[in-house]
Amino acid sequence: MQNELSHLDWLEAEAIHIMREVAGQCSNPVLLFSGGKDSLCLLRIAEKAFRPGKFPFPLMHIDTGHNYQEVIDFRDRKVTELNERLIVRSVEDSMARGTVKLNYELEPRNKYQSITLLEAIEEFEFDCCIGGARRDEEKARAKERIMSFRDSFGQWDPKNQRPELWDLYNAITHKGENIRAFPISNWTEMDVWQYIEREQLELPSIYFAHKRDIIRRDGAIVPVTEVTPPKDGEIVENIMVRFRTVGDITCTAPVESQADDVQKIIIETAETRISERGATRLDDQMSEASMEQRKKEGYF
């Protein structure tokens, strides 16, 4: 009989503990669910933490309107299978209200998610948003606590965070303030894929290698879509790619890959020397401080 716990057992147990702390300390939390691999891990953790009952929080997606349709279809099917409640709030609704004003028609909308998220938090009076961010993704996310305090304006101050000793978490807020909780903050991209393999989690098809029309622009691979058309002189190629992360089409780049199943992706992840967001997020490449600035403004 094997008694030793694997590193995935430890990470899972920590994440379940954090999620139950959120449910116990917060009066009105919500779990952010985009259909991506990290938030799918959160759903499995929520199942292990709260089944056979329903989740003690709804799910919410802040939709930019520029998402891959296969991811949106997967999101809706997954929520139906789980029989949980999904709230969708869109950047386009914020544009209609006038709270988001694009600088030009096809401007990337990712940064404007912060505005829509803060509007949704105010609308539903959520006191905690559970997210799938991990410390290994990006420098600003490495500064986050497990439970990250946001003031009444939704702002994050990386120099003024609450201490977290051992596994003691403080989610106490006053009305209007907010906590962002990150149960898989200590996980790596490799941990996520190994967990997906162990739990046999289903994923949107774009995570696996497939042929897609792309163009090469400023060192990145840009998919050819209605909102990211080729510019004059750019050559369209049809190559094998996969997405390491999913999000707004205008700022999410695929990578060249032949990895068409989870085991191959795990091998590829072990060999890569480029961080997940460094390889695939065009918005993060604009500035080393771009993510930190967005988080200060309310981004998750």
PDB file of C-alpha atoms in Angstrom:
ATOM      1  CA  MET A   1       0.000   0.000   0.000  1.00  0.00           C
ATOM      2  CA  GLN A   2       1.430   3.346  -1.033  1.00  0.00           C
ATOM      3  CA  ASN A   3       1.226   6.009   1.696  1.00  0.00           C
ATOM      4  CA  GLU A   4       3.423   8.769   0.266  1.00  0.00           C
ATOM      5  CA  LEU A   5       1.679  11.782  -1.198  1.00  0.00           C
ATOM      6  CA  SER A   6       2.798  13.042  -4.586  1.00  0.00           C
ATOM      7  CA  HIS A   7       3.559  16.715  -5.214  1.00  0.00           C
ATOM      8  CA  LEU A   8       0.209  16.929  -7.029  1.00  0.00           C
ATOM      9  CA  ASP A   9      -1.552  15.588  -3.915  1.00  0.00           C
ATOM     10  CA  TRP A  10       0.068  18.352  -1.835  1.00  0.00           C
ATOM     11  CA  LEU A  11      -0.807  21.074  -4.348  1.00  0.00           C
ATOM     12  CA  GLU A  12      -4.365  19.823  -4.655  1.00  0.00           C
ATOM     13  CA  ALA A  13      -4.802  19.651  -0.875  1.00  0.00           C
ATOM     14  CA  GLU A  14      -3.512  23.229  -0.509  1.00  0.00           C
ATOM     15  CA  ALA A  15      -5.865  24.460  -3.238  1.00  0.00           C
ATOM     16  CA  ILE A  16      -8.867  22.703  -1.656  1.00  0.00           C
ATOM     17  CA  HIS A  17      -7.945  24.255   1.701  1.00  0.00           C
ATOM     18  CA  ILE A  18      -7.755  27.741   0.139  1.00  0.00           C
ATOM     19  CA  MET A  19     -11.061  27.332  -1.651  1.00  0.00           C
ATOM     20  CA  ARG A  20     -12.768  26.212   1.550  1.00  0.00           C
ATOM     21  CA  GLU A  21     -11.199  29.173   3.396  1.00  0.00           C
ATOM     22  CA  VAL A  22     -12.775  31.474   0.785  1.00  0.00           C
ATOM     23  CA  ALA A  23     -16.155  29.790   1.239  1.00  0.00           C
ATOM     24  CA  GLY A  24     -15.849  30.076   5.021  1.00  0.00           C
ATOM     25  CA  GLN A  25     -14.524  33.636   5.294  1.00  0.00           C
ATOM     26  CA  CYS A  26     -16.275  35.409   2.401  1.00  0.00           C
ATOM     27  CA  SER A  27     -19.985  36.134   2.231  1.00  0.00           C
ATOM     28  CA  ASN A  28     -20.364  36.427  -1.544  1.00  0.00           C
ATOM     29  CA  PRO A  29     -17.475  34.987  -3.592  1.00  0.00           C
ATOM     30  CA  VAL A  30     -17.381  34.154  -7.307  1.00  0.00           C
ATOM     31  CA  LEU A  31     -15.097  31.886  -9.337  1.00  0.00           C
ATOM     32  CA  LEU A  32     -13.712  33.352 -12.565  1.00  0.00           C
ATOM     33  CA  PHE A  33     -14.094  30.784 -15.343  1.00  0.00           C
ATOM     34  CA  SER A  34     -12.990  31.383 -18.929  1.00  0.00           C
ATOM     35  CA  GLY A  35     -12.843  27.820 -20.229  1.00  0.00           C
ATOM     36  CA  GLY A  36      -9.040  27.856 -19.994  1.00  0.00           C
ATOM     37  CA  LYS A  37      -6.865  25.109 -18.512  1.00  0.00           C
ATOM     38  CA  ASP A  38      -6.132  26.879 -15.219  1.00  0.00           C
ATOM     39  CA  SER A  39      -9.763  27.631 -14.449  1.00  0.00           C
ATOM     40  CA  LEU A  40     -10.654  24.053 -15.408  1.00  0.00           C
ATOM     41  CA  CYS A  41      -8.269  22.897 -12.685  1.00  0.00           C
ATOM     42  CA  LEU A  42     -10.127  25.218 -10.305  1.00  0.00           C
ATOM     43  CA  LEU A  43     -13.421  23.575 -11.239  1.00  0.00           C
ATOM     44  CA  ARG A  44     -12.031  20.129 -10.466  1.00  0.00           C
ATOM     45  CA  ILE A  45     -10.723  21.428  -7.118  1.00  0.00           C
ATOM     46  CA  ALA A  46     -14.139  22.936  -6.370  1.00  0.00           C
ATOM     47  CA  GLU A  47     -15.736  19.568  -7.128  1.00  0.00           C
ATOM     48  CA  LYS A  48     -13.411  17.863  -4.659  1.00  0.00           C
ATOM     49  CA  ALA A  49     -13.959  20.587  -2.065  1.00  0.00           C
ATOM     50  CA  PHE A  50     -17.767  20.808  -2.189  1.00  0.00           C
ATOM     51  CA  ARG A  51     -19.391  17.841  -3.963  1.00  0.00           C
ATOM     52  CA  PRO A  52     -21.900  16.261  -3.666  1.00  0.00           C
ATOM     53  CA  GLY A  53     -23.336  19.721  -2.913  1.00  0.00           C
ATOM     54  CA  LYS A  54     -23.392  22.623  -5.355  1.00  0.00           C
ATOM     55  CA  PHE A  55     -20.541  25.108  -5.386  1.00  0.00           C
ATOM     56  CA  PRO A  56     -21.028  27.850  -2.744  1.00  0.00           C
ATOM     57  CA  PHE A  57     -20.393  30.468  -5.449  1.00  0.00           C
ATOM     58  CA  PRO A  58     -21.409  31.108  -9.063  1.00  0.00           C
ATOM     59  CA  LEU A  59     -18.975  31.107 -11.993  1.00  0.00           C
ATOM     60  CA  MET A  60     -18.304  34.282 -13.958  1.00  0.00           C
ATOM     61  CA  HIS A  61     -16.631  35.033 -17.286  1.00  0.00           C
ATOM     62  CA  ILE A  62     -15.594  38.530 -18.338  1.00  0.00           C
ATOM     63  CA  ASP A  63     -15.983  38.185 -22.108  1.00  0.00           C
ATOM     64  CA  THR A  64     -14.121  40.556 -24.420  1.00  0.00           C
ATOM     65  CA  GLY A  65     -16.265  39.485 -27.391  1.00  0.00           C
ATOM     66  CA  HIS A  66     -13.072  38.457 -29.181  1.00  0.00           C
ATOM     67  CA  ASN A  67     -12.792  34.896 -27.907  1.00  0.00           C
ATOM     68  CA  TYR A  68     -12.262  31.709 -29.867  1.00  0.00           C
ATOM     69  CA  GLN A  69     -15.692  30.191 -30.482  1.00  0.00           C
ATOM     70  CA  GLU A  70     -14.525  26.667 -29.627  1.00  0.00           C
ATOM     71  CA  VAL A  71     -13.534  27.937 -26.169  1.00  0.00           C
ATOM     72  CA  ILE A  72     -16.885  29.642 -25.615  1.00  0.00           C
ATOM     73  CA  ASP A  73     -18.751  26.506 -26.761  1.00  0.00           C
ATOM     74  CA  PHE A  74     -16.632  24.414 -24.386  1.00  0.00           C
ATOM     75  CA  ARG A  75     -17.253  26.884 -21.522  1.00  0.00           C
ATOM     76  CA  ASP A  76     -21.024  26.646 -21.900  1.00  0.00           C
ATOM     77  CA  ARG A  77     -21.032  22.854 -22.251  1.00  0.00           C
ATOM     78  CA  LYS A  78     -18.858  22.445 -19.152  1.00  0.00           C
ATOM     79  CA  VAL A  79     -21.115  24.642 -17.031  1.00  0.00           C
ATOM     80  CA  THR A  80     -24.154  22.655 -18.188  1.00  0.00           C
ATOM     81  CA  GLU A  81     -22.433  19.367 -17.288  1.00  0.00           C
ATOM     82  CA  LEU A  82     -21.623  20.672 -13.818  1.00  0.00           C
ATOM     83  CA  ASN A  83     -25.131  22.115 -13.370  1.00  0.00           C
ATOM     84  CA  GLU A  84     -23.660  25.312 -11.950  1.00  0.00           C
ATOM     85  CA  ARG A  85     -24.602  28.969 -12.528  1.00  0.00           C
ATOM     86  CA  LEU A  86     -22.570  31.012 -15.016  1.00  0.00           C
ATOM     87  CA  ILE A  87     -22.620  34.817 -15.102  1.00  0.00           C
ATOM     88  CA  VAL A  88     -21.285  36.416 -18.278  1.00  0.00           C
ATOM     89  CA  ARG A  89     -20.478  40.107 -18.379  1.00  0.00           C
ATOM     90  CA  SER A  90     -18.962  41.522 -21.548  1.00  0.00           C
ATOM     91  CA  VAL A  91     -16.651  44.345 -22.482  1.00  0.00           C
ATOM     92  CA  GLU A  92     -19.106  45.140 -25.289  1.00  0.00           C
ATOM     93  CA  ASP A  93     -21.779  45.921 -22.669  1.00  0.00           C
ATOM     94  CA  SER A  94     -19.312  48.315 -21.012  1.00  0.00           C
ATOM     95  CA  MET A  95     -18.718  49.894 -24.421  1.00  0.00           C
ATOM     96  CA  ALA A  96     -22.486  50.348 -24.833  1.00  0.00           C
ATOM     97  CA  ARG A  97     -22.661  52.050 -21.412  1.00  0.00           C
ATOM     98  CA  GLY A  98     -19.792  54.323 -22.371  1.00  0.00           C
ATOM     99  CA  THR A  99     -17.500  53.163 -19.577  1.00  0.00           C
ATOM    100  CA  VAL A 100     -15.147  51.587 -22.147  1.00  0.00           C
ATOM    101  CA  LYS A 101     -14.095  53.653 -25.155  1.00  0.00           C
ATOM    102  CA  LEU A 102     -11.794  52.018 -27.682  1.00  0.00           C
ATOM    103  CA  ASN A 103      -9.073  54.105 -29.279  1.00  0.00           C
ATOM    104  CA  TYR A 104      -9.711  52.342 -32.610  1.00  0.00           C
ATOM    105  CA  GLU A 105     -12.124  49.673 -33.851  1.00  0.00           C
ATOM    106  CA  LEU A 106      -9.951  46.559 -33.525  1.00  0.00           C
ATOM    107  CA  GLU A 107      -7.995  47.662 -30.480  1.00  0.00           C
ATOM    108  CA  PRO A 108      -7.211  44.719 -28.147  1.00  0.00           C
ATOM    109  CA  ARG A 109      -9.851  44.644 -25.428  1.00  0.00           C
ATOM    110  CA  ASN A 110      -7.965  42.625 -22.829  1.00  0.00           C
ATOM    111  CA  LYS A 111      -6.968  45.624 -20.721  1.00  0.00           C
ATOM    112  CA  TYR A 112     -10.590  46.796 -20.650  1.00  0.00           C
ATOM    113  CA  GLN A 113     -11.641  43.601 -18.855  1.00  0.00           C
ATOM    114  CA  SER A 114     -10.611  45.370 -15.640  1.00  0.00           C
ATOM    115  CA  ILE A 115     -13.418  47.910 -16.066  1.00  0.00           C
ATOM    116  CA  THR A 116     -16.042  45.270 -16.826  1.00  0.00           C
ATOM    117  CA  LEU A 117     -14.833  43.106 -13.934  1.00  0.00           C
ATOM    118  CA  LEU A 118     -15.068  45.995 -11.455  1.00  0.00           C
ATOM    119  CA  GLU A 119     -18.554  46.837 -12.756  1.00  0.00           C
ATOM    120  CA  ALA A 120     -19.628  43.199 -12.244  1.00  0.00           C
ATOM    121  CA  ILE A 121     -18.147  43.129  -8.731  1.00  0.00           C
ATOM    122  CA  GLU A 122     -20.163  46.244  -7.861  1.00  0.00           C
ATOM    123  CA  GLU A 123     -23.333  44.918  -9.533  1.00  0.00           C
ATOM    124  CA  PHE A 124     -23.321  41.597  -7.629  1.00  0.00           C
ATOM    125  CA  GLU A 125     -21.484  42.906  -4.521  1.00  0.00           C
ATOM    126  CA  PHE A 126     -18.908  40.117  -4.721  1.00  0.00           C
ATOM    127  CA  ASP A 127     -16.378  40.277  -1.895  1.00  0.00           C
ATOM    128  CA  CYS A 128     -13.968  37.741  -3.409  1.00  0.00           C
ATOM    129  CA  CYS A 129     -13.005  36.662  -6.928  1.00  0.00           C
ATOM    130  CA  ILE A 130     -11.329  33.254  -7.159  1.00  0.00           C
ATOM    131  CA  GLY A 131      -8.896  33.178 -10.084  1.00  0.00           C
ATOM    132  CA  GLY A 132      -6.568  30.710 -11.756  1.00  0.00           C
ATOM    133  CA  ALA A 133      -3.476  32.935 -11.864  1.00  0.00           C
ATOM    134  CA  ARG A 134      -0.122  31.308 -11.064  1.00  0.00           C
ATOM    135  CA  ARG A 135       3.109  32.874  -9.818  1.00  0.00           C
ATOM    136  CA  ASP A 136       5.212  31.306 -12.576  1.00  0.00           C
ATOM    137  CA  GLU A 137       3.212  32.979 -15.351  1.00  0.00           C
ATOM    138  CA  GLU A 138       4.531  36.507 -15.118  1.00  0.00           C
ATOM    139  CA  LYS A 139       6.568  38.844 -12.875  1.00  0.00           C
ATOM    140  CA  ALA A 140       3.625  40.806 -11.482  1.00  0.00           C
ATOM    141  CA  ARG A 141       1.735  37.631 -10.654  1.00  0.00           C
ATOM    142  CA  ALA A 142       4.797  36.389  -8.759  1.00  0.00           C
ATOM    143  CA  LYS A 143       4.280  39.306  -6.335  1.00  0.00           C
ATOM    144  CA  GLU A 144       0.729  38.284  -5.458  1.00  0.00           C
ATOM    145  CA  ARG A 145      -0.314  36.784  -2.149  1.00  0.00           C
ATOM    146  CA  ILE A 146      -2.680  33.790  -2.132  1.00  0.00           C
ATOM    147  CA  MET A 147      -5.382  36.177  -0.949  1.00  0.00           C
ATOM    148  CA  SER A 148      -4.717  39.525  -2.532  1.00  0.00           C
ATOM    149  CA  PHE A 149      -6.440  42.597  -1.088  1.00  0.00           C
ATOM    150  CA  ARG A 150      -8.015  45.225  -3.384  1.00  0.00           C
ATOM    151  CA  ASP A 151      -9.262  48.554  -2.050  1.00  0.00           C
ATOM    152  CA  SER A 152     -12.703  50.068  -2.589  1.00  0.00           C
ATOM    153  CA  PHE A 153     -11.543  51.346  -5.989  1.00  0.00           C
ATOM    154  CA  GLY A 154     -10.503  47.837  -7.038  1.00  0.00           C
ATOM    155  CA  GLN A 155      -6.835  48.809  -6.899  1.00  0.00           C
ATOM    156  CA  TRP A 156      -3.934  46.532  -5.949  1.00  0.00           C
ATOM    157  CA  ASP A 157      -0.862  47.908  -4.178  1.00  0.00           C
ATOM    158  CA  PRO A 158       1.988  45.362  -4.406  1.00  0.00           C
ATOM    159  CA  LYS A 159       3.895  47.203  -1.641  1.00  0.00           C
ATOM    160  CA  ASN A 160       1.011  47.081   0.820  1.00  0.00           C
ATOM    161  CA  GLN A 161      -0.136  43.488   1.059  1.00  0.00           C
ATOM    162  CA  ARG A 162      -1.203  41.498   4.051  1.00  0.00           C
ATOM    163  CA  PRO A 163       1.295  39.001   5.447  1.00  0.00           C
ATOM    164  CA  GLU A 164       0.534  35.323   4.946  1.00  0.00           C
ATOM    165  CA  LEU A 165       2.237  33.122   7.528  1.00  0.00           C
ATOM    166  CA  TRP A 166       2.174  29.381   6.890  1.00  0.00           C
ATOM    167  CA  ASP A 167      -1.383  28.593   5.745  1.00  0.00           C
ATOM    168  CA  LEU A 168      -3.144  31.404   7.605  1.00  0.00           C
ATOM    169  CA  TYR A 169      -5.165  33.499   5.156  1.00  0.00           C
ATOM    170  CA  ASN A 170      -6.970  36.764   5.841  1.00  0.00           C
ATOM    171  CA  ALA A 171      -9.962  37.458   3.593  1.00  0.00           C
ATOM    172  CA  ILE A 172     -11.646  40.017   5.852  1.00  0.00           C
ATOM    173  CA  THR A 173     -12.815  43.124   3.986  1.00  0.00           C
ATOM    174  CA  HIS A 174     -15.046  46.119   4.550  1.00  0.00           C
ATOM    175  CA  LYS A 175     -17.985  46.829   2.253  1.00  0.00           C
ATOM    176  CA  GLY A 176     -16.754  47.741  -1.215  1.00  0.00           C
ATOM    177  CA  GLU A 177     -13.338  46.159  -0.725  1.00  0.00           C
ATOM    178  CA  ASN A 178     -12.413  42.917  -2.423  1.00  0.00           C
ATOM    179  CA  ILE A 179     -10.182  39.872  -2.186  1.00  0.00           C
ATOM    180  CA  ARG A 180      -8.690  38.058  -5.151  1.00  0.00           C
ATOM    181  CA  ALA A 181      -7.951  34.466  -4.162  1.00  0.00           C
ATOM    182  CA  PHE A 182      -5.531  32.298  -6.152  1.00  0.00           C
ATOM    183  CA  PRO A 183      -5.727  28.642  -5.025  1.00  0.00           C
ATOM    184  CA  ILE A 184      -3.226  27.413  -7.648  1.00  0.00           C
ATOM    185  CA  SER A 185      -0.779  30.298  -7.233  1.00  0.00           C
ATOM    186  CA  ASN A 186       1.976  27.870  -6.204  1.00  0.00           C
ATOM    187  CA  TRP A 187       1.450  25.641  -9.235  1.00  0.00           C
ATOM    188  CA  THR A 188       3.615  25.746 -12.365  1.00  0.00           C
ATOM    189  CA  GLU A 189       2.541  25.262 -15.955  1.00  0.00           C
ATOM    190  CA  MET A 190       3.978  21.733 -15.696  1.00  0.00           C
ATOM    191  CA  ASP A 191       1.931  21.036 -12.537  1.00  0.00           C
ATOM    192  CA  VAL A 192      -1.221  22.107 -14.363  1.00  0.00           C
ATOM    193  CA  TRP A 193      -0.588  19.755 -17.278  1.00  0.00           C
ATOM    194  CA  GLN A 194       0.339  16.868 -14.991  1.00  0.00           C
ATOM    195  CA  TYR A 195      -2.862  17.488 -13.015  1.00  0.00           C
ATOM    196  CA  ILE A 196      -4.883  17.580 -16.237  1.00  0.00           C
ATOM    197  CA  GLU A 197      -3.333  14.235 -17.201  1.00  0.00           C
ATOM    198  CA  ARG A 198      -3.955  12.681 -13.769  1.00  0.00           C
ATOM    199  CA  GLU A 199      -7.540  13.895 -13.514  1.00  0.00           C
ATOM    200  CA  GLN A 200      -8.211  13.263 -17.212  1.00  0.00           C
ATOM    201  CA  LEU A 201      -9.677  16.739 -17.625  1.00  0.00           C
ATOM    202  CA  GLU A 202     -11.223  17.633 -20.966  1.00  0.00           C
ATOM    203  CA  LEU A 203      -9.930  20.817 -22.632  1.00  0.00           C
ATOM    204  CA  PRO A 204     -10.899  23.077 -25.527  1.00  0.00           C
ATOM    205  CA  SER A 205      -9.427  21.713 -28.774  1.00  0.00           C
ATOM    206  CA  ILE A 206      -7.187  24.738 -29.421  1.00  0.00           C
ATOM    207  CA  TYR A 207      -4.804  23.592 -26.658  1.00  0.00           C
ATOM    208  CA  PHE A 208      -3.710  20.714 -28.887  1.00  0.00           C
ATOM    209  CA  ALA A 209      -1.618  20.970 -32.048  1.00  0.00           C
ATOM    210  CA  HIS A 210      -3.672  21.625 -35.160  1.00  0.00           C
ATOM    211  CA  LYS A 211      -3.231  23.346 -38.508  1.00  0.00           C
ATOM    212  CA  ARG A 212      -4.169  27.039 -38.553  1.00  0.00           C
ATOM    213  CA  ASP A 213      -3.626  30.035 -40.841  1.00  0.00           C
ATOM    214  CA  ILE A 214      -1.132  32.386 -39.235  1.00  0.00           C
ATOM    215  CA  ILE A 215       1.133  35.313 -39.998  1.00  0.00           C
ATOM    216  CA  ARG A 216       4.449  36.150 -38.382  1.00  0.00           C
ATOM    217  CA  ARG A 217       4.546  39.647 -36.888  1.00  0.00           C
ATOM    218  CA  ASP A 218       7.183  41.231 -34.611  1.00  0.00           C
ATOM    219  CA  GLY A 219       8.575  37.838 -33.613  1.00  0.00           C
ATOM    220  CA  ALA A 220       5.180  36.385 -32.699  1.00  0.00           C
ATOM    221  CA  ILE A 221       2.763  34.052 -34.449  1.00  0.00           C
ATOM    222  CA  VAL A 222      -0.570  35.795 -35.014  1.00  0.00           C
ATOM    223  CA  PRO A 223      -3.634  33.728 -35.989  1.00  0.00           C
ATOM    224  CA  VAL A 224      -5.551  34.957 -39.022  1.00  0.00           C
ATOM    225  CA  THR A 225      -9.071  35.872 -37.880  1.00  0.00           C
ATOM    226  CA  GLU A 226     -11.700  38.535 -38.559  1.00  0.00           C
ATOM    227  CA  VAL A 227     -10.206  40.730 -35.848  1.00  0.00           C
ATOM    228  CA  THR A 228      -6.563  39.951 -36.671  1.00  0.00           C
ATOM    229  CA  PRO A 229      -6.424  40.056 -40.480  1.00  0.00           C
ATOM    230  CA  PRO A 230      -3.100  40.076 -42.352  1.00  0.00           C
ATOM    231  CA  LYS A 231      -1.631  43.453 -43.236  1.00  0.00           C
ATOM    232  CA  ASP A 232      -0.449  44.355 -46.704  1.00  0.00           C
ATOM    233  CA  GLY A 233       2.646  42.350 -47.564  1.00  0.00           C
ATOM    234  CA  GLU A 234       2.257  39.788 -44.784  1.00  0.00           C
ATOM    235  CA  ILE A 235       2.388  36.153 -45.889  1.00  0.00           C
ATOM    236  CA  VAL A 236      -0.283  33.755 -44.638  1.00  0.00           C
ATOM    237  CA  GLU A 237       1.050  30.307 -43.671  1.00  0.00           C
ATOM    238  CA  ASN A 238      -0.856  27.186 -42.675  1.00  0.00           C
ATOM    239  CA  ILE A 239       1.188  25.464 -39.975  1.00  0.00           C
ATOM    240  CA  MET A 240       0.822  23.221 -36.918  1.00  0.00           C
ATOM    241  CA  VAL A 241       0.298  25.294 -33.780  1.00  0.00           C
ATOM    242  CA  ARG A 242      -1.231  25.053 -30.342  1.00  0.00           C
ATOM    243  CA  PHE A 243      -2.181  27.591 -27.688  1.00  0.00           C
ATOM    244  CA  ARG A 244      -0.410  27.545 -24.313  1.00  0.00           C
ATOM    245  CA  THR A 245      -2.972  30.001 -22.961  1.00  0.00           C
ATOM    246  CA  VAL A 246      -6.350  31.148 -24.240  1.00  0.00           C
ATOM    247  CA  GLY A 247      -7.875  34.590 -24.099  1.00  0.00           C
ATOM    248  CA  ASP A 248      -8.670  37.550 -26.288  1.00  0.00           C
ATOM    249  CA  ILE A 249      -7.827  36.726 -29.922  1.00  0.00           C
ATOM    250  CA  THR A 250      -6.110  40.056 -30.495  1.00  0.00           C
ATOM    251  CA  CYS A 251      -3.417  39.435 -27.910  1.00  0.00           C
ATOM    252  CA  THR A 252      -3.123  35.652 -27.595  1.00  0.00           C
ATOM    253  CA  ALA A 253      -0.535  34.013 -29.841  1.00  0.00           C
ATOM    254  CA  PRO A 254      -0.110  30.286 -30.531  1.00  0.00           C
ATOM    255  CA  VAL A 255       3.239  28.494 -30.661  1.00  0.00           C
ATOM    256  CA  GLU A 256       4.521  26.090 -33.292  1.00  0.00           C
ATOM    257  CA  SER A 257       3.977  22.582 -32.000  1.00  0.00           C
ATOM    258  CA  GLN A 258       3.359  18.963 -32.927  1.00  0.00           C
ATOM    259  CA  ALA A 259       1.975  18.148 -29.456  1.00  0.00           C
ATOM    260  CA  ASP A 260      -1.519  16.831 -30.101  1.00  0.00           C
ATOM    261  CA  ASP A 261      -2.112  15.105 -26.779  1.00  0.00           C
ATOM    262  CA  VAL A 262      -1.447  15.804 -23.090  1.00  0.00           C
ATOM    263  CA  GLN A 263       1.625  13.577 -22.770  1.00  0.00           C
ATOM    264  CA  LYS A 264       3.326  15.309 -25.700  1.00  0.00           C
ATOM    265  CA  ILE A 265       2.477  18.716 -24.215  1.00  0.00           C
ATOM    266  CA  ILE A 266       4.060  17.696 -20.898  1.00  0.00           C
ATOM    267  CA  ILE A 267       7.279  16.766 -22.727  1.00  0.00           C
ATOM    268  CA  GLU A 268       7.191  20.017 -24.692  1.00  0.00           C
ATOM    269  CA  THR A 269       6.588  22.028 -21.505  1.00  0.00           C
ATOM    270  CA  ALA A 270       9.604  20.364 -19.854  1.00  0.00           C
ATOM    271  CA  GLU A 271      11.820  21.393 -22.756  1.00  0.00           C
ATOM    272  CA  THR A 272      10.713  25.003 -23.231  1.00  0.00           C
ATOM    273  CA  ARG A 273      12.806  27.863 -21.867  1.00  0.00           C
ATOM    274  CA  ILE A 274      10.219  30.592 -22.475  1.00  0.00           C
ATOM    275  CA  SER A 275       7.554  31.421 -19.899  1.00  0.00           C
ATOM    276  CA  GLU A 276       3.930  30.783 -20.778  1.00  0.00           C
ATOM    277  CA  ARG A 277       2.853  34.402 -21.072  1.00  0.00           C
ATOM    278  CA  GLY A 278       6.217  35.500 -22.442  1.00  0.00           C
ATOM    279  CA  ALA A 279       5.709  33.233 -25.433  1.00  0.00           C
ATOM    280  CA  THR A 280       2.055  33.825 -26.066  1.00  0.00           C
ATOM    281  CA  ARG A 281       0.704  37.109 -24.715  1.00  0.00           C
ATOM    282  CA  LEU A 282       1.290  40.016 -27.051  1.00  0.00           C
ATOM    283  CA  ASP A 283      -0.132  42.470 -24.500  1.00  0.00           C
ATOM    284  CA  ASP A 284       2.459  41.479 -21.867  1.00  0.00           C
ATOM    285  CA  GLN A 285       5.277  42.003 -24.369  1.00  0.00           C
ATOM    286  CA  MET A 286       4.395  45.683 -24.819  1.00  0.00           C
ATOM    287  CA  SER A 287       6.035  46.523 -21.522  1.00  0.00           C
ATOM    288  CA  GLU A 288       7.625  44.646 -18.625  1.00  0.00           C
ATOM    289  CA  ALA A 289       5.276  46.538 -16.317  1.00  0.00           C
ATOM    290  CA  SER A 290       2.103  46.126 -18.411  1.00  0.00           C
ATOM    291  CA  MET A 291       0.605  43.312 -16.304  1.00  0.00           C
ATOM    292  CA  GLU A 292       1.470  45.041 -13.025  1.00  0.00           C
ATOM    293  CA  GLN A 293      -0.181  48.250 -14.210  1.00  0.00           C
ATOM    294  CA  ARG A 294      -3.321  46.371 -15.277  1.00  0.00           C
ATOM    295  CA  LYS A 295      -3.466  44.589 -11.935  1.00  0.00           C
ATOM    296  CA  LYS A 296      -3.181  47.919 -10.107  1.00  0.00           C
ATOM    297  CA  GLU A 297      -6.182  49.066 -12.142  1.00  0.00           C
ATOM    298  CA  GLY A 298      -8.266  46.048 -11.125  1.00  0.00           C
ATOM    299  CA  TYR A 299      -7.242  43.233 -13.463  1.00  0.00           C
ATOM    300  CA  PHE A 300      -7.158  39.704 -12.054  1.00  0.00           C
TER     301      PHE A 300
END
